[in-house]
Short mmCIF file of C-alpha atoms and ligand atoms in Angstrom, two decimals:
data_model
loop_
_atom_site.label_atom_id
_atom_site.label_comp_id
_atom_site.label_asym_id
_atom_site.label_seq_id
_atom_site.Cartn_x
_atom_site.Cartn_y
_atom_site.Cartn_z
CA MET A 4 -27.56 22.82 4.13
CA GLN A 5 -28.79 19.99 2.02
CA GLU A 6 -30.64 17.70 4.18
CA LYS A 7 -28.46 14.85 3.37
CA ASP A 8 -25.68 16.92 4.69
CA ILE A 9 -27.63 17.36 8.00
CA ALA A 10 -28.07 13.47 8.60
CA ASN A 11 -24.37 13.03 7.63
CA THR A 12 -23.33 15.34 10.11
CA ALA A 13 -24.90 13.22 13.26
CA GLY A 14 -22.13 10.65 12.54
CA GLY A 15 -18.98 13.03 13.75
CA GLY A 16 -19.42 13.49 17.15
CA CYS A 17 -20.04 10.29 18.83
CA SER A 18 -16.68 9.84 20.70
CA GLN A 19 -18.22 6.37 22.34
CA GLY A 20 -19.55 4.98 19.40
CA SER A 21 -23.13 4.79 21.03
CA CYS A 22 -26.76 6.81 19.65
CA GLY A 23 -24.99 10.16 18.73
CA SER A 24 -27.74 12.20 20.76
CA ASN A 25 -26.80 12.07 23.95
CA ALA A 26 -26.29 15.57 25.57
CA GLU A 27 -23.25 16.79 24.75
CA GLN A 28 -23.34 14.45 21.58
CA MET A 29 -26.37 16.45 20.34
CA SER A 30 -24.94 19.78 20.76
CA HIS A 31 -23.87 19.79 17.04
CA LEU A 32 -26.44 18.49 15.45
CA PRO A 33 -28.39 21.31 13.51
CA ASP A 34 -32.06 22.45 15.46
CA ALA A 35 -33.95 20.57 12.79
CA VAL A 36 -32.26 17.23 13.70
CA ARG A 37 -32.20 17.79 17.15
CA GLU A 38 -35.71 18.95 17.70
CA LYS A 39 -36.78 15.28 15.78
CA VAL A 40 -34.17 12.86 18.10
CA PHE A 41 -34.04 14.48 21.51
CA ASN A 42 -37.16 12.73 22.64
CA HIS A 43 -37.10 9.81 20.56
CA PRO A 44 -36.85 6.95 22.80
CA CYS A 45 -34.80 5.13 20.15
CA TYR A 46 -32.98 7.50 18.45
CA SER A 47 -31.50 9.37 21.59
CA GLU A 48 -29.83 7.10 24.10
CA GLU A 49 -30.66 9.68 26.55
CA ALA A 50 -33.90 10.42 25.72
CA HIS A 51 -34.98 6.31 26.37
CA HIS A 52 -34.20 6.65 30.14
CA HIS A 53 -37.33 9.59 30.20
CA TYR A 54 -39.89 8.95 27.03
CA ALA A 55 -41.74 6.10 25.55
CA ARG A 56 -43.06 4.47 22.56
CA MET A 57 -45.75 2.59 21.72
CA HIS A 58 -46.42 0.46 18.31
CA VAL A 59 -49.98 -0.02 17.04
CA ALA A 60 -50.07 -3.78 15.04
CA VAL A 61 -51.91 -2.69 11.93
CA ALA A 62 -49.74 -4.56 9.46
CA PRO A 63 -50.30 -8.30 9.13
CA ALA A 64 -48.82 -9.04 5.76
CA CYS A 65 -45.11 -9.52 4.38
CA ASN A 66 -43.81 -9.29 1.03
CA ILE A 67 -40.70 -11.23 1.97
CA GLN A 68 -39.50 -14.48 3.62
CA CYS A 69 -36.64 -14.07 6.23
CA HIS A 70 -35.03 -17.38 7.64
CA TYR A 71 -35.03 -16.00 11.17
CA CYS A 72 -39.33 -15.32 10.62
CA ASN A 73 -41.88 -17.49 11.63
CA ARG A 74 -44.78 -15.98 10.01
CA LYS A 75 -47.12 -16.86 13.12
CA TYR A 76 -44.88 -14.09 15.16
CA ASP A 77 -44.33 -10.35 15.23
CA CYS A 78 -41.64 -9.26 12.38
CA ALA A 79 -38.46 -10.28 13.97
CA ASN A 80 -36.33 -7.41 11.92
CA GLU A 81 -38.00 -5.38 14.90
CA SER A 82 -38.94 -7.61 17.47
CA ARG A 83 -38.37 -10.77 19.33
CA PRO A 84 -39.28 -13.54 17.52
CA GLY A 85 -41.91 -16.02 19.60
CA VAL A 86 -44.56 -13.20 20.92
CA VAL A 87 -47.66 -12.69 18.96
CA SER A 88 -49.04 -8.92 18.83
CA GLU A 89 -53.28 -8.31 19.01
CA LEU A 90 -54.05 -7.14 15.22
CA LEU A 91 -55.84 -3.51 15.02
CA THR A 92 -57.87 -1.93 12.78
CA PRO A 93 -56.57 1.62 11.52
CA GLU A 94 -59.50 3.14 13.54
CA GLN A 95 -58.99 0.73 16.90
CA ALA A 96 -55.26 1.75 16.83
CA GLU A 97 -55.75 5.42 16.41
CA LYS A 98 -57.93 4.85 19.81
CA LYS A 99 -55.20 3.05 21.16
CA VAL A 100 -52.83 5.48 20.44
CA LEU A 101 -55.19 8.68 21.91
CA ALA A 102 -55.59 6.17 25.21
CA VAL A 103 -52.18 5.35 25.64
CA ALA A 104 -51.19 9.62 25.10
CA ALA A 105 -53.43 10.17 27.76
CA ASN A 106 -52.58 7.76 30.15
CA ILE A 107 -48.84 7.75 29.45
CA PRO A 108 -47.94 11.54 29.17
CA GLN A 109 -44.30 10.48 28.71
CA MET A 110 -45.23 8.56 25.11
CA THR A 111 -43.86 10.62 22.48
CA VAL A 112 -43.48 8.19 19.51
CA LEU A 113 -46.13 6.02 17.59
CA GLY A 114 -44.28 3.42 15.70
CA VAL A 115 -45.72 0.92 13.13
CA ALA A 116 -43.41 -2.06 13.01
CA GLY A 117 -45.98 -5.20 12.23
CA PRO A 118 -46.69 -7.82 12.94
CA GLY A 119 -46.10 -8.16 9.05
CA ASP A 120 -44.15 -5.36 7.13
CA PRO A 121 -46.03 -1.88 7.55
CA LEU A 122 -45.21 -1.13 3.52
CA ALA A 123 -46.63 -4.40 2.68
CA ASN A 124 -49.91 -2.97 4.22
CA PRO A 125 -49.67 0.62 3.14
CA GLU A 126 -53.40 1.23 3.20
CA ARG A 127 -53.63 0.17 6.84
CA THR A 128 -50.16 1.73 7.66
CA LEU A 129 -50.72 4.99 6.18
CA ALA A 130 -54.31 5.07 6.92
CA THR A 131 -53.19 5.07 10.84
CA PHE A 132 -50.82 7.84 10.25
CA ARG A 133 -53.38 10.06 8.49
CA GLY A 134 -55.71 10.09 11.35
CA LEU A 135 -52.84 10.68 13.90
CA ALA A 136 -51.23 13.20 12.26
CA GLU A 137 -54.16 14.97 12.48
CA LYS A 138 -55.73 14.17 15.70
CA ALA A 139 -52.38 13.72 17.46
CA PRO A 140 -50.07 16.28 16.11
CA ASP A 141 -47.80 16.31 19.05
CA ILE A 142 -46.69 12.44 18.55
CA LYS A 143 -43.78 11.72 16.54
CA LEU A 144 -44.31 8.83 13.94
CA CYS A 145 -42.15 6.30 13.21
CA LEU A 146 -41.91 3.52 10.44
CA SER A 147 -39.97 -0.04 10.47
CA THR A 148 -39.83 -1.69 7.36
CA ASN A 149 -37.56 -4.20 4.85
CA GLY A 150 -36.99 -1.74 2.18
CA LEU A 151 -38.83 -4.00 -0.62
CA ALA A 152 -41.86 -1.56 -1.24
CA LEU A 153 -40.09 1.67 0.29
CA PRO A 154 -39.49 3.58 -2.91
CA ASP A 155 -43.15 3.61 -3.56
CA HIS A 156 -44.22 5.40 -0.76
CA VAL A 157 -41.32 7.66 0.21
CA ASP A 158 -43.48 10.90 -0.96
CA GLU A 159 -46.03 9.73 1.32
CA ILE A 160 -44.15 8.94 4.26
CA ALA A 161 -42.74 12.63 3.92
CA ALA A 162 -45.89 14.13 3.33
CA LEU A 163 -47.41 12.80 6.35
CA ASN A 164 -44.34 13.84 8.50
CA VAL A 165 -43.49 10.32 9.30
CA ASP A 166 -39.78 12.04 10.66
CA HIS A 167 -38.44 8.59 11.22
CA VAL A 168 -38.06 5.04 9.19
CA THR A 169 -36.14 2.09 10.12
CA ILE A 170 -35.01 -0.09 7.40
CA THR A 171 -33.57 -3.77 8.21
CA ILE A 172 -30.37 -4.02 5.97
CA ASN A 173 -28.93 -7.07 6.42
CA CYS A 174 -26.48 -7.17 3.54
CA VAL A 175 -25.50 -5.20 0.42
CA ASP A 176 -24.01 -8.58 -1.26
CA PRO A 177 -26.83 -10.40 -2.74
CA GLU A 178 -24.55 -13.65 -2.49
CA VAL A 179 -24.79 -13.13 1.28
CA GLY A 180 -28.33 -12.29 0.97
CA ALA A 181 -29.14 -15.40 -0.58
CA LYS A 182 -28.28 -17.06 2.65
CA ILE A 183 -30.93 -14.84 4.55
CA TYR A 184 -33.56 -14.50 2.45
CA PRO A 185 -35.36 -17.19 0.37
CA TRP A 186 -37.96 -15.51 -1.46
CA ILE A 187 -39.46 -11.90 -1.93
CA PHE A 188 -42.86 -11.51 -3.35
CA TRP A 189 -42.41 -8.90 -6.70
CA ASN A 190 -44.32 -7.90 -9.20
CA ASN A 191 -46.84 -10.13 -8.34
CA ARG A 192 -44.40 -13.40 -8.68
CA ARG A 193 -42.17 -15.08 -6.49
CA VAL A 194 -38.47 -14.51 -7.18
CA ARG A 195 -35.90 -16.92 -5.27
CA GLY A 196 -32.15 -17.06 -4.82
CA VAL A 197 -29.59 -14.50 -5.73
CA LYS A 198 -31.85 -12.48 -7.57
CA ALA A 199 -34.57 -12.40 -4.82
CA ALA A 200 -31.55 -10.36 -2.65
CA GLN A 201 -30.30 -8.56 -5.35
CA ILE A 202 -33.99 -6.75 -6.11
CA LEU A 203 -34.39 -6.24 -2.29
CA ILE A 204 -30.71 -4.68 -1.69
CA GLU A 205 -31.41 -2.32 -4.32
CA ARG A 206 -34.47 -1.20 -3.06
CA GLN A 207 -33.36 -0.97 -0.15
CA GLN A 208 -30.81 1.34 -0.86
CA LYS A 209 -32.94 3.50 -2.90
CA GLY A 210 -35.18 3.94 -0.30
CA LEU A 211 -32.68 5.09 1.70
CA GLU A 212 -31.61 7.44 -0.76
CA MET A 213 -34.88 9.12 -1.16
CA LEU A 214 -35.82 9.30 2.75
CA VAL A 215 -32.65 10.99 3.04
CA GLU A 216 -33.06 13.23 0.11
CA ARG A 217 -36.26 14.44 2.00
CA GLY A 218 -35.02 14.86 5.35
CA VAL A 219 -36.40 12.01 7.27
CA LEU A 220 -34.19 10.42 9.52
CA VAL A 221 -33.28 7.07 8.48
CA LYS A 222 -32.32 4.30 11.51
CA VAL A 223 -30.94 1.17 9.94
CA ASN A 224 -31.29 -2.29 11.64
CA SER A 225 -29.24 -5.29 11.02
CA VAL A 226 -29.70 -8.67 12.66
CA MET A 227 -26.33 -10.08 13.06
CA ILE A 228 -25.90 -13.61 11.52
CA PRO A 229 -22.67 -15.38 13.03
CA GLY A 230 -21.01 -16.78 9.68
CA VAL A 231 -23.58 -15.48 7.52
CA ASN A 232 -23.24 -11.85 7.69
CA ASP A 233 -21.49 -10.88 10.68
CA GLU A 234 -17.82 -9.71 8.86
CA HIS A 235 -20.11 -8.15 6.47
CA LEU A 236 -22.10 -5.71 8.47
CA LYS A 237 -18.93 -3.57 9.05
CA GLU A 238 -19.39 -3.12 5.26
CA VAL A 239 -22.86 -2.41 5.25
CA SER A 240 -22.26 0.11 8.33
CA ARG A 241 -20.11 1.89 6.28
CA ILE A 242 -22.31 2.44 3.22
CA VAL A 243 -25.40 3.61 4.76
CA LYS A 244 -23.47 5.86 6.72
CA ALA A 245 -21.95 7.39 3.78
CA LYS A 246 -25.44 7.25 2.38
CA GLY A 247 -26.81 9.70 5.42
CA ALA A 248 -28.28 6.95 7.33
CA PHE A 249 -28.59 8.56 11.17
CA LEU A 250 -27.93 5.73 13.39
CA HIS A 251 -27.37 1.93 13.17
CA ASN A 252 -28.58 -0.72 14.93
CA VAL A 253 -26.92 -3.99 14.97
CA MET A 254 -29.13 -6.77 16.86
CA PRO A 255 -28.50 -10.40 17.90
CA LEU A 256 -30.26 -12.78 15.70
CA ILE A 257 -32.52 -15.03 18.19
CA ALA A 258 -33.12 -18.39 17.06
CA GLU A 259 -34.72 -21.22 18.81
CA PRO A 260 -36.12 -24.32 17.54
CA GLU A 261 -39.31 -23.64 19.33
CA HIS A 262 -40.07 -20.47 17.26
CA GLY A 263 -39.98 -22.77 14.41
CA THR A 264 -37.82 -20.76 12.12
CA PHE A 265 -35.51 -22.14 9.59
CA TYR A 266 -32.23 -20.66 11.22
CA GLY A 267 -34.23 -22.31 14.74
CA VAL A 268 -34.75 -25.56 13.31
CA MET A 269 -31.43 -25.86 11.32
CA GLY A 270 -29.16 -24.88 14.83
CA GLN A 271 -27.99 -21.62 13.52
CA ARG A 272 -26.72 -20.05 16.60
CA SER A 273 -27.30 -16.87 18.14
CA PRO A 274 -23.90 -14.09 18.75
CA SER A 275 -22.68 -14.19 22.27
CA GLN A 276 -22.74 -10.51 23.97
CA ALA A 277 -18.87 -10.45 23.42
CA GLU A 278 -19.36 -11.27 20.00
CA LEU A 279 -22.08 -8.46 19.41
CA GLN A 280 -20.09 -5.82 21.67
CA ALA A 281 -17.15 -6.39 19.48
CA LEU A 282 -19.13 -5.85 16.13
CA GLN A 283 -20.74 -2.85 17.17
CA ASP A 284 -17.26 -1.14 18.72
CA GLU A 285 -15.74 -2.09 15.23
CA CYS A 286 -19.13 -0.35 13.60
CA ALA A 287 -18.64 2.65 15.66
CA GLY A 288 -15.60 3.83 14.02
CA ASP A 289 -17.83 4.76 11.05
CA MET A 290 -21.38 5.09 12.43
CA ASN A 291 -23.42 6.19 15.38
CA MET A 292 -24.53 2.63 16.88
CA MET A 293 -27.37 2.14 18.62
CA ARG A 294 -26.96 -0.15 22.08
CA HIS A 295 -30.30 -0.03 23.68
CA CYS A 296 -32.60 -1.62 21.45
CA ARG A 297 -35.06 -3.82 23.25
CA GLN A 298 -36.41 -5.85 19.81
CA CYS A 299 -39.95 -4.54 21.13
CA ARG A 300 -42.92 -6.64 20.20
CA ALA A 301 -45.35 -5.25 17.41
CA ASP A 302 -47.81 -3.66 20.14
CA ALA A 303 -45.41 -2.86 23.11
CA VAL A 304 -46.27 0.01 25.02
CA GLY A 305 -44.26 2.22 27.43
CA LEU A 306 -40.61 2.86 27.66
CA LEU A 307 -38.32 0.91 26.31
CA GLY A 308 -37.86 -2.77 28.06
CA GLU A 309 -41.35 -2.44 29.84
CA ASP A 310 -44.90 -3.12 28.06
CA ARG A 311 -48.05 -1.97 29.63
CA GLY A 312 -50.00 -3.36 26.48
CA ASP A 313 -52.55 -5.06 29.18
CA GLU A 314 -53.55 -1.85 30.34
CA PHE A 315 -54.91 -0.80 26.80
CA THR A 316 -56.89 -3.56 25.44
CA LEU A 317 -59.61 -2.96 23.18
CA ASP A 318 -62.17 -3.39 25.89
CA LYS A 319 -60.23 -1.41 28.39
CA ILE A 320 -59.94 1.10 25.92
CA ASP A 321 -63.68 1.28 25.02
CA GLN A 322 -64.36 2.20 29.05
CA MET A 323 -62.29 5.42 28.95
CA GLU A 324 -63.34 9.03 28.16
CA ILE A 325 -60.62 11.07 26.56
CA ASP A 326 -60.44 14.62 26.05
CA TYR A 327 -57.18 14.94 24.12
CA ALA A 328 -57.19 18.38 24.06
CA ALA A 329 -56.92 18.37 27.91
CA ALA A 330 -54.28 15.01 27.61
CA MET A 331 -52.22 17.74 25.41
CA ALA A 332 -51.98 20.36 27.80
CA LYS A 333 -50.82 17.58 30.52
CA ARG A 334 -48.26 15.98 28.26
CA LYS A 335 -46.86 19.40 27.52
CA ALA A 336 -46.53 19.99 31.17
CA VAL A 337 -45.30 16.83 31.57
CA HIS A 338 -42.51 16.90 28.95
CA GLN A 339 -40.95 20.43 30.09
CA ALA A 340 -40.85 18.80 33.92
CA ILE A 341 -38.84 16.10 31.83
CA GLU A 342 -36.61 18.54 30.22
CA ALA A 343 -36.04 20.49 33.15
CA ASP A 344 -34.81 17.02 35.11
CA ARG A 345 -32.78 16.72 32.11
CA ASP A 346 -31.00 20.15 32.28
CA ALA A 347 -30.36 19.70 35.95
CA GLN A 348 -28.86 16.22 35.37
CA ARG A 349 -26.39 17.71 32.45
CA ALA A 350 -25.74 20.71 35.08
CA ALA A 351 -24.58 18.44 37.74
CA LYS A 352 -22.57 16.30 35.16
CA ALA A 353 -20.62 19.63 34.06
CA ARG A 354 -20.22 20.26 37.41
CA ALA A 355 -18.73 17.13 38.62
CA ALA A 356 -16.46 17.26 35.27
CA ALA A 357 -15.06 20.58 36.54
CA GLY A 358 -14.13 19.29 40.16
CA GLU A 359 -16.83 20.49 42.05
CA THR A 360 -18.55 17.43 43.31
CA LEU A 361 -18.27 13.77 43.06
CA VAL A 362 -17.83 11.37 40.24
CA PRO A 363 -15.66 13.38 37.93
CA ILE A 364 -14.60 10.22 35.80
CA THR A 365 -12.07 12.69 33.89
CA ALA A 366 -9.86 13.42 37.47
CA LEU A 367 -9.91 9.69 38.46
CA LYS A 368 -6.07 9.96 38.18
CA ARG A 369 -6.14 13.17 39.95
CA SER A 370 -8.15 12.03 43.07
CA ALA A 371 -7.05 8.39 43.45
CA PRO A 372 -4.09 8.35 46.23
CA LYS A 373 -2.02 5.67 44.59
CA PRO A 374 -0.62 6.28 40.91
CA ALA A 375 -2.29 5.03 38.05
CA VAL A 376 -0.56 1.69 36.92
CA ALA A 377 -2.02 -0.41 34.29
CA GLU A 378 -3.92 -2.62 36.15
CA GLN A 379 -5.81 0.09 38.52
CA THR A 380 -6.81 1.79 35.39
CA ARG A 381 -8.61 -1.45 33.41
CA PRO A 382 -12.00 -1.12 32.22
CA VAL A 383 -14.90 -2.54 34.77
CA LEU A 384 -18.21 -3.29 33.31
CA MET A 385 -21.03 -2.74 35.87
CA ALA A 386 -24.67 -3.67 35.64
CA VAL A 387 -27.38 -1.15 36.60
CA ALA A 388 -31.25 -1.67 37.44
CA THR A 389 -33.29 1.01 36.73
CA ALA A 390 -36.85 1.82 36.16
CA GLY A 391 -35.88 5.31 34.28
CA GLN A 392 -35.22 8.45 34.66
CA GLY A 393 -31.58 7.94 34.22
CA VAL A 394 -30.96 7.21 37.75
CA VAL A 395 -30.17 4.04 39.97
CA ASN A 396 -33.79 3.43 41.03
CA GLN A 397 -34.80 -0.35 40.94
CA HIS A 398 -34.81 -3.15 43.15
CA PHE A 399 -32.32 -5.97 42.17
CA GLY A 400 -35.11 -8.48 42.45
CA HIS A 401 -37.59 -6.50 40.32
CA ALA A 402 -34.88 -6.07 37.61
CA LYS A 403 -36.26 -7.81 34.20
CA GLU A 404 -33.06 -6.45 32.30
CA PHE A 405 -29.76 -4.95 33.31
CA LEU A 406 -28.10 -1.54 31.62
CA VAL A 407 -24.22 -2.50 31.08
CA TYR A 408 -21.87 0.04 31.52
CA GLU A 409 -18.14 0.16 30.98
CA ALA A 410 -15.94 2.63 33.37
CA SER A 411 -12.30 3.39 32.46
CA PRO A 412 -10.02 6.19 32.82
CA ALA A 413 -11.19 7.21 29.45
CA GLY A 414 -14.99 7.84 30.65
CA VAL A 415 -18.21 6.12 31.31
CA ARG A 416 -19.83 4.55 28.38
CA PHE A 417 -23.10 2.54 27.87
CA ILE A 418 -22.37 -1.10 26.55
CA GLY A 419 -25.97 -3.01 26.00
CA VAL A 420 -28.80 -4.32 27.49
CA ARG A 421 -29.14 -7.64 28.92
CA LYS A 422 -32.23 -9.07 30.02
CA ALA A 423 -33.69 -11.48 32.75
CA ASP A 424 -36.36 -12.44 34.42
CA ASN A 425 -37.17 -10.70 37.49
CA TYR A 426 -36.18 -12.30 40.71
CA CYS A 427 -38.98 -11.88 43.04
CA GLU A 428 -42.60 -10.70 42.73
CA GLY A 429 -42.18 -7.46 44.69
CA GLY A 430 -42.64 -6.99 48.87
CA ASP A 431 -40.58 -5.69 51.16
CA THR A 432 -38.91 -8.61 51.68
CA CYS A 433 -36.72 -8.45 48.45
CA GLY A 434 -35.53 -11.95 48.01
CA ASP A 435 -38.11 -14.03 49.12
CA GLY A 436 -39.26 -15.00 45.50
CA GLU A 437 -38.40 -17.70 42.76
CA THR A 438 -34.98 -17.79 42.05
CA LYS A 439 -33.80 -17.59 38.58
CA TRP A 440 -30.34 -17.55 39.13
CA ASP A 441 -29.15 -18.99 35.56
CA ASP A 442 -30.94 -16.57 33.88
CA ILE A 443 -29.48 -13.63 36.05
CA LEU A 444 -25.40 -15.00 36.17
CA LYS A 445 -25.98 -14.92 32.37
CA ALA A 446 -27.25 -11.75 32.32
CA LEU A 447 -24.39 -10.53 34.69
CA ALA A 448 -21.47 -12.14 32.91
CA GLY A 449 -18.29 -10.18 33.07
CA CYS A 450 -19.88 -7.58 35.22
CA GLU A 451 -18.09 -6.89 38.61
CA VAL A 452 -20.36 -4.56 40.18
CA MET A 453 -24.13 -4.55 40.24
CA LEU A 454 -25.37 -1.34 40.99
CA CYS A 455 -29.56 -1.24 42.38
CA SER A 456 -31.52 0.83 44.74
CA ARG A 457 -32.33 -2.14 47.26
CA ILE A 458 -31.16 -5.88 47.58
CA GLY A 459 -32.36 -8.59 50.12
CA ILE A 460 -29.39 -10.49 51.88
CA GLY A 461 -29.65 -13.89 50.02
CA PRO A 462 -29.56 -12.38 46.71
CA TRP A 463 -26.36 -10.03 48.09
CA GLU A 464 -24.61 -13.29 49.39
CA THR A 465 -25.19 -15.17 46.17
CA LEU A 466 -24.12 -12.25 43.48
CA GLU A 467 -20.64 -12.09 45.59
CA GLN A 468 -19.89 -15.87 45.66
CA HIS A 469 -20.09 -15.35 41.83
CA GLY A 470 -17.84 -12.63 41.91
CA ILE A 471 -20.22 -9.82 41.46
CA ARG A 472 -20.43 -6.83 44.39
CA PRO A 473 -23.85 -5.70 44.76
CA ASP A 474 -23.76 -1.71 45.36
CA ASN A 475 -27.13 0.01 46.59
CA GLU A 476 -25.09 2.95 47.77
CA HIS A 477 -25.73 5.14 45.10
CA ALA A 478 -29.64 4.91 44.86
CA MET A 479 -31.28 7.63 42.98
CA GLU A 480 -28.14 8.89 41.65
CA PRO A 481 -27.49 9.49 37.63
CA ILE A 482 -26.57 6.20 36.35
CA GLU A 483 -22.99 7.60 34.93
CA ASP A 484 -22.17 9.39 38.10
CA ALA A 485 -22.96 6.26 39.98
CA VAL A 486 -20.83 4.07 38.03
CA ALA A 487 -18.02 6.51 37.36
CA ALA A 488 -18.11 7.02 41.59
CA VAL A 489 -18.03 2.96 42.17
CA TYR A 490 -15.00 2.89 39.68
CA ARG A 491 -13.34 5.52 41.98
CA GLU A 492 -13.98 4.03 45.02
CA MET A 493 -12.57 0.63 43.36
CA GLN A 494 -9.17 2.32 42.30
CA GLN A 495 -8.88 3.92 45.98
CA ARG A 496 -8.95 0.55 47.45
CA GLY A 497 -6.84 -0.73 44.78
CA LYS A 498 -9.51 -2.98 43.53
CA LEU A 499 -8.21 -2.42 40.25
CA ASP A 500 -4.94 -4.32 41.06
CA ASP A 501 -6.01 -7.78 40.26
CA PRO A 502 -6.02 -8.23 36.68
CA ALA A 503 -7.80 -11.66 37.25
CA HIS A 504 -10.87 -9.69 37.64
CA SER A 505 -10.56 -8.15 34.10
CA MET A 506 -12.65 -11.04 32.52
CA PRO A 507 -13.71 -10.65 29.01
CA VAL A 508 -17.91 -10.84 28.48
CA SER A 509 -19.02 -13.81 27.87
CA ALA A 510 -22.17 -15.37 27.51
FE1 LIG B 613 -40.97 1.57 17.13
FE2 LIG B 613 -38.57 0.99 16.03
FE3 LIG B 613 -39.61 3.55 15.78
FE4 LIG B 613 -38.23 2.65 17.89
S1 LIG B 613 -39.19 0.64 18.18
S2 LIG B 613 -40.68 1.58 15.24
S3 LIG B 613 -37.62 2.98 16.01
S4 LIG B 613 -40.33 3.67 17.71
FE5 LIG B 613 -36.75 1.07 19.14
FE6 LIG B 613 -37.98 -1.31 20.03
FE7 LIG B 613 -35.78 -1.23 19.00
FE8 LIG B 613 -37.18 -0.74 17.25
S5 LIG B 613 -35.95 -0.19 21.01
S6 LIG B 613 -37.31 -2.77 18.79
S7 LIG B 613 -35.26 0.13 17.59
FE1 LIG B 614 -40.90 -11.66 9.07
FE2 LIG B 614 -40.40 -8.91 8.97
FE3 LIG B 614 -38.79 -11.03 7.66
FE4 LIG B 614 -41.37 -10.24 6.97
S1 LIG B 614 -39.77 -8.72 7.05
S2 LIG B 614 -40.52 -12.00 6.66
S3 LIG B 614 -42.63 -10.32 8.88
S4 LIG B 614 -38.86 -10.78 9.98
#
């Protein structure tokens, strides 16, 4: 099979429109592709519950200007704007990666994603990869780029076994591109307007084709900018899939005046949750969609959604003695334990689906005491507080984000991530901390249930007053099983009869 065909096969098996690499969705992939994605937290939605990534900020310069970027901050193609990362030399980066790998054995992927464009700084980026390919061969290498310089470096990227490349492609039409990119720096001069966008688009498409030809998995990131490229992104999705991209990650524009970006200052609005989800669903007909992106900073460390960078500052790393051979053995053992755990979760899910235990959402109609009518089978959004491992295992008060799932008779599907500041600072009296209810309620908009491992009386009552039912009965259960079980309970209690609850996602 040609490499291009291998990448394209990923598109066929994703019935729910999420990343096509969950357990059952991975089964159809060729072994070579499955090996590349099974423990990559961005390329596999399931893996992101178990495995961590880290970024090293070695690439300060950029060769284009995006209207959503302020050069003081990290590259907004892969990161939230408004955060600044600590710039490292390739040698410092190498040291940091070895330190993190030894201390966080779940870390499987090293990405270079900024703070500028990694391929506008090719010496620094490729030197980092070269050092790590030799010293830490068990770590997957990953790269994120705007694509302008990509065709010049594809051969070296492939030679260094960089298996995953993200290209940010916001348009395939130069007229649209001219509204996003005021200029590019090309062949030692600044090019502006439609011409600039045309060159950038051609280089991105050529880079995508070259990577696919060489068997490198390509993820495409797109920033959804309402009124500029939102409708157009459906065409982008179709085209990049046809060229062999593995995954499409449509991210919301984040534009605030205080970030000092062109869009922020001009009042360009961001998409709502509902708009983002609707576009992701429309693109999903043609393409595997990533819905669990956290828009990480360029020096992020840890599971997606957590940032343990403070544990690995240069001064702290200097104090660490690292025996990487011993660390690799430990990493291998930890990865085996994770895979055993994933296998057990899959087996439990298979048993449930076969009707042996609880939560067979496919059996919802079988087990419900009342005949199914339209209102009793409406979809329900549920938010989940989790700290990883794919289970409901976080206190409500500690959640900095919620994973949102939709349950319906068709099954449980992952919808996306909603960020929220945590409610309290820990301790046994969950609920005593400072309330950030505006943020939390915005994050939970449209959700009828919030599953967590624990919650205090005060926040319980507040959530109920806002029409969100807290549920801590399913602590430590696999998330999808827990969501399915709650849906079945709602159906059995007639809670799906009230169509007034079938509210759309807002915020
Ligand atoms: Fe980093 Fe990006 Fe590689 Fe992942 S992040 S370079 S593909 S290892 Fe992942 Fe972070 Fe989203 Fe990026 S969640 S911002 S998609
Ligand atoms: Fe900023 Fe990244 Fe765009 Fe460069 S590619 S202008 S760093 S957002």
